[in-house]
Amino acid sequence: MILKRKTIKSEIIYEGIGLHKGENIKLKLIPSTFGGIVFKRMDLPIEKRIINLAPENCFDLMRGTNIKNEYGEGIYTIEHFLSALAVLDITDLIVEIDGNELPIIDGSALEFVNLIEKVGIVDLEEEILPIVIKEPIFVSKEESHVVILPYDGYKITYGIKFEHTFLKSQMQEFEVNLETYKKEIGRARTFCFDYEIEYLKSNNLALGGTLENAIVIEKNGVLNPEGLRFEDEFVRHKMLDIIGDLKVMNRPIKGHVIAIKAGHFINAELCKKLKKI
Ligand code: ZN
């Protein structure tokens, strides 16, 4: 089956708070005919604006997926947005942004999917070749592992494990397609532990973080008054993240991803390996 490159039908404008700086961010998505996913920092001088989506441009992967250009100018927390682009098969897009991070919205990716579906998606002339996994590829670092196995489709099996009184281990598996994503994955919100908040804020991180855009886990439950969207929302969010992190390749994947205690750093290492096949 021939897969076509895709873009959006018309421009989308969106405004929302960024997680780390807590500032209002204006986002403009513009249809593109070729050239992949390109971010443009509209708050910078014209020569420093462009940041291309590519594995070699990823940096500082402790708390999110971030990319930078040769001038060191970056965009932070792109993984939820990329996750939405991945399930919508969008390969070509110009993303104008007037700050250095994506809006966090509710901490999930569903609103990005909704915004794009509202305007629609168009096929471009050019074909896109999927990454077809022919033999197992893996990356391990201490207790974190990601493996991709040959598989006729795109499937993710994910396991998380924490030494915590409330959040222990969770395991989940889904075929990755738009229908399943909207129902089971895209709504899962990002999370952190209550004891991390002081550290984050004292390092000028998560300044825009509230119970409206993240789940905060305490000793015996969550601080969010509305509770969880799924009992295993945490592992589902990690699935959302890895779908976004692998979108850095900007090619569809044919394979079965098995991730154990994975994260942005190890996912980026996997992308570097995938780039070689
Ligand atoms: Zn996330």
Coordinates of C-alpha atoms and ligand atoms in Angstrom, one line a residue:
M1 CA 0.0 0.0 0.0
I2 CA 1.3 3.4 -0.9
L3 CA 1.2 6.0 1.9
K4 CA 1.0 9.6 0.9
R5 CA 2.5 12.5 2.8
K6 CA -0.2 14.6 4.5
T7 CA -0.8 18.2 5.7
I8 CA -3.7 20.1 7.1
K9 CA -6.4 21.6 4.9
S10 CA -6.2 25.2 6.3
E11 CA -4.5 27.3 9.0
I12 CA -5.2 26.7 12.7
I13 CA -4.7 29.3 15.4
Y14 CA -4.5 28.4 19.0
E15 CA -3.5 30.0 22.3
G16 CA -2.7 28.5 25.6
I17 CA -0.3 28.4 28.6
G18 CA 3.1 26.7 28.3
L19 CA 4.0 24.3 31.1
H20 CA 7.4 25.5 32.1
K21 CA 7.3 29.2 31.8
G22 CA 3.6 29.5 32.4
E23 CA 3.3 32.2 29.7
N24 CA 0.6 32.5 27.1
I25 CA 1.8 30.9 23.8
K26 CA 0.4 31.7 20.4
L27 CA 0.5 28.8 18.0
K28 CA -0.3 28.9 14.3
L29 CA -0.3 25.7 12.2
I30 CA 0.1 26.3 8.5
P31 CA -0.3 23.8 5.6
S32 CA 2.9 22.8 4.0
T33 CA 3.5 20.9 0.7
F34 CA 7.0 19.5 1.5
G35 CA 9.8 19.7 4.0
G36 CA 8.5 17.8 6.9
I37 CA 7.6 19.3 10.3
V38 CA 9.2 22.7 10.7
F39 CA 8.9 24.9 13.8
K40 CA 9.4 28.6 13.6
R41 CA 10.1 30.7 16.7
M42 CA 8.3 33.9 15.7
D43 CA 9.7 35.7 18.8
L44 CA 13.3 35.4 17.5
P45 CA 15.2 37.3 14.8
I46 CA 14.3 35.9 11.4
E47 CA 17.7 34.1 10.8
K48 CA 17.4 32.1 14.1
R49 CA 13.7 31.1 13.8
I50 CA 13.7 27.7 12.1
I51 CA 14.0 24.5 14.1
N52 CA 13.6 21.3 12.1
L53 CA 12.1 18.2 13.5
A54 CA 14.9 15.5 13.4
P55 CA 16.4 13.1 15.9
E56 CA 19.8 14.8 15.9
N57 CA 18.1 18.1 17.0
C58 CA 16.8 16.6 20.3
F59 CA 18.4 17.8 23.5
D60 CA 17.8 18.0 27.3
L61 CA 15.6 14.9 27.4
M62 CA 15.1 14.6 31.2
R63 CA 11.6 15.9 31.5
G64 CA 10.3 16.2 27.9
T65 CA 11.3 16.1 24.3
N66 CA 12.9 19.3 23.1
I67 CA 14.6 20.3 19.9
K68 CA 17.0 23.0 19.0
N69 CA 18.7 24.5 16.0
E70 CA 22.3 25.4 15.3
Y71 CA 22.0 28.7 17.2
G72 CA 21.0 26.8 20.3
E73 CA 17.4 28.1 20.1
G74 CA 14.9 25.5 21.2
I75 CA 11.3 24.4 21.5
Y76 CA 10.4 22.5 24.6
T77 CA 7.7 19.9 25.4
I78 CA 6.8 19.0 21.8
E79 CA 5.9 15.3 22.5
H80 CA 2.2 15.7 23.1
F81 CA 1.7 17.7 19.9
L82 CA 3.9 15.2 18.0
S83 CA 1.8 12.4 19.3
A84 CA -1.3 13.9 17.8
L85 CA 0.5 14.5 14.5
A86 CA 1.7 10.9 14.5
V87 CA -1.8 9.3 14.8
L88 CA -3.2 11.8 12.2
D89 CA -0.3 10.8 9.8
I90 CA 0.6 14.5 9.3
T91 CA 4.1 14.6 7.8
D92 CA 4.3 18.2 6.5
L93 CA 3.5 21.2 8.6
I94 CA 4.8 24.7 9.5
V95 CA 4.4 25.4 13.2
E96 CA 4.7 29.1 14.1
I97 CA 5.1 29.7 17.8
D98 CA 5.9 32.9 19.7
G99 CA 7.6 31.3 22.6
N100 CA 9.9 28.3 23.4
E101 CA 7.3 25.7 24.4
L102 CA 4.1 24.2 23.1
P103 CA 0.8 25.0 25.0
I104 CA 0.2 22.2 27.6
I105 CA -3.6 22.5 27.3
D106 CA -5.0 19.8 29.7
G107 CA -1.7 17.8 29.8
S108 CA -3.0 15.4 27.2
A109 CA -2.9 15.4 23.3
L110 CA -6.6 15.1 22.5
E111 CA -7.2 18.8 21.9
F112 CA -4.5 18.9 19.2
V113 CA -6.2 16.0 17.5
N114 CA -9.6 17.8 17.7
L115 CA -8.2 21.1 16.4
I116 CA -6.7 19.4 13.3
E117 CA -9.7 17.2 12.6
K118 CA -11.9 20.3 12.7
V119 CA -10.0 21.7 9.6
G120 CA -9.3 18.4 8.0
I121 CA -6.3 16.7 6.5
V122 CA -5.2 16.5 2.8
D123 CA -3.0 14.0 1.0
L124 CA 0.0 15.4 -0.8
E125 CA 1.4 14.0 -4.1
E126 CA 4.5 12.6 -2.5
E127 CA 4.8 9.2 -1.1
I128 CA 6.1 8.4 2.4
L129 CA 8.0 5.2 3.2
P130 CA 7.3 3.6 6.5
I131 CA 10.1 2.4 8.8
V132 CA 9.6 -1.4 8.5
I133 CA 11.2 -3.3 11.4
K134 CA 12.8 -6.5 10.0
E135 CA 14.7 -7.6 13.1
P136 CA 14.5 -6.7 16.8
I137 CA 16.1 -3.4 17.6
F138 CA 16.6 -2.4 21.3
V139 CA 18.0 0.2 23.6
S140 CA 18.6 -0.3 27.3
K141 CA 19.9 2.0 30.0
E142 CA 19.9 0.7 33.5
E143 CA 16.3 -0.4 34.2
S144 CA 14.8 1.2 31.1
H145 CA 14.4 -0.8 27.9
V146 CA 12.7 -0.2 24.5
V147 CA 12.5 -2.9 21.9
I148 CA 10.9 -2.9 18.5
L149 CA 10.0 -6.2 17.0
P150 CA 8.8 -7.0 13.4
Y151 CA 5.0 -6.7 13.3
D152 CA 2.5 -6.1 10.5
G153 CA 1.0 -3.0 12.0
Y154 CA 1.9 -0.5 14.8
K155 CA 1.5 -1.8 18.3
I156 CA 2.8 -0.6 21.7
T157 CA 3.1 -2.7 24.9
Y158 CA 4.2 -0.5 27.9
G159 CA 5.1 -1.2 31.5
I160 CA 5.8 1.3 34.2
K161 CA 7.0 0.6 37.7
F162 CA 7.5 3.0 40.6
E163 CA 8.5 2.5 44.2
H164 CA 5.6 4.5 45.6
T165 CA 2.7 3.9 48.0
F166 CA 0.0 4.8 45.4
L167 CA 1.5 4.3 41.9
K168 CA 3.2 1.0 41.6
S169 CA 3.2 -1.0 38.3
Q170 CA 0.9 -0.7 35.3
M171 CA 1.0 -2.5 32.0
Q172 CA -1.0 -1.8 28.9
E173 CA -1.1 -2.7 25.2
F174 CA -2.8 -1.1 22.2
E175 CA -2.7 -1.1 18.5
V176 CA -1.9 2.4 17.5
N177 CA -4.5 3.9 15.2
L178 CA -6.7 7.0 15.3
E179 CA -9.8 5.3 16.7
T180 CA -8.0 3.6 19.6
Y181 CA -5.9 6.6 20.3
K182 CA -8.9 8.9 20.7
K183 CA -10.7 6.5 23.0
E184 CA -7.8 5.0 25.0
I185 CA -4.6 7.0 24.8
G186 CA -5.0 10.6 23.7
R187 CA -6.9 11.7 26.8
A188 CA -4.4 10.5 29.3
R189 CA -2.7 13.4 31.1
T190 CA 0.8 14.0 32.1
F191 CA 1.7 13.4 35.8
C192 CA 4.2 14.2 38.5
F193 CA 4.7 13.4 42.2
D194 CA 3.8 16.0 44.9
Y195 CA 7.4 15.9 46.2
E196 CA 8.8 16.9 42.8
I197 CA 6.9 20.2 42.6
E198 CA 9.1 22.2 44.9
Y199 CA 12.2 21.1 43.1
L200 CA 10.6 21.9 39.7
K201 CA 9.4 25.4 40.7
S202 CA 12.7 26.3 42.3
N203 CA 14.4 25.4 39.0
N204 CA 12.0 27.6 37.1
L205 CA 10.2 24.5 35.6
A206 CA 6.5 23.7 35.6
L207 CA 5.7 27.3 36.5
G208 CA 2.5 26.9 34.4
G209 CA 1.7 23.6 36.0
T210 CA -1.7 23.3 37.7
L211 CA -4.2 20.6 38.5
E212 CA -5.9 21.7 35.2
N213 CA -2.9 20.4 33.2
A214 CA -1.3 17.6 35.2
I215 CA -2.1 14.8 37.5
V216 CA -0.4 15.3 40.9
I217 CA 0.2 12.1 42.7
E218 CA 0.3 12.1 46.5
K219 CA 0.9 9.4 49.1
N220 CA -2.4 7.7 48.7
G221 CA -4.0 9.0 45.6
V222 CA -4.1 12.0 43.3
L223 CA -4.7 15.7 44.3
N224 CA -6.9 16.4 41.3
P225 CA -10.5 16.7 42.6
E226 CA -12.0 15.1 39.5
G227 CA -9.8 12.0 39.9
L228 CA -8.4 10.0 37.1
R229 CA -9.7 9.6 33.5
F230 CA -8.6 5.9 33.5
E231 CA -7.5 3.8 36.4
D232 CA -4.2 3.2 34.5
E233 CA -4.0 6.8 33.1
F234 CA -0.3 6.9 34.0
V235 CA 0.9 4.1 31.7
R236 CA -1.5 5.3 29.0
H237 CA 0.1 8.8 29.1
K238 CA 3.5 7.1 28.7
M239 CA 2.2 5.5 25.6
L240 CA 1.0 8.9 24.3
D241 CA 4.6 10.1 25.0
I242 CA 6.4 7.4 23.2
I243 CA 4.1 7.8 20.1
G244 CA 5.2 11.5 20.1
D245 CA 8.8 10.7 20.7
L246 CA 9.0 8.3 17.8
K247 CA 7.3 10.9 15.6
V248 CA 10.6 12.7 15.7
M249 CA 11.5 10.3 12.8
N250 CA 8.4 11.7 10.9
R251 CA 7.8 8.4 9.2
P252 CA 5.1 5.8 9.9
I253 CA 6.4 2.7 11.8
K254 CA 5.6 -0.9 11.1
G255 CA 6.6 -2.7 14.2
H256 CA 5.7 -3.7 17.8
V257 CA 7.2 -1.4 20.4
I258 CA 7.7 -2.9 23.9
A259 CA 8.8 -0.3 26.4
I260 CA 9.7 -1.0 30.0
K261 CA 10.2 2.1 32.3
A262 CA 11.2 4.0 29.2
G263 CA 11.4 7.8 28.9
H264 CA 12.3 10.6 26.5
F265 CA 16.0 10.0 26.6
I266 CA 15.9 6.3 25.7
N267 CA 13.2 6.9 23.1
A268 CA 15.5 9.4 21.4
E269 CA 18.3 6.9 21.5
L270 CA 16.0 4.4 19.7
C271 CA 15.2 7.1 17.1
K272 CA 18.9 7.4 16.4
K273 CA 19.1 3.6 15.8
L274 CA 16.0 3.7 13.6
K275 CA 17.5 6.4 11.5
K276 CA 20.1 4.0 10.3
I277 CA 17.6 1.4 8.9
Ligands
ZN1 ZN 3.9 13.5 28.4

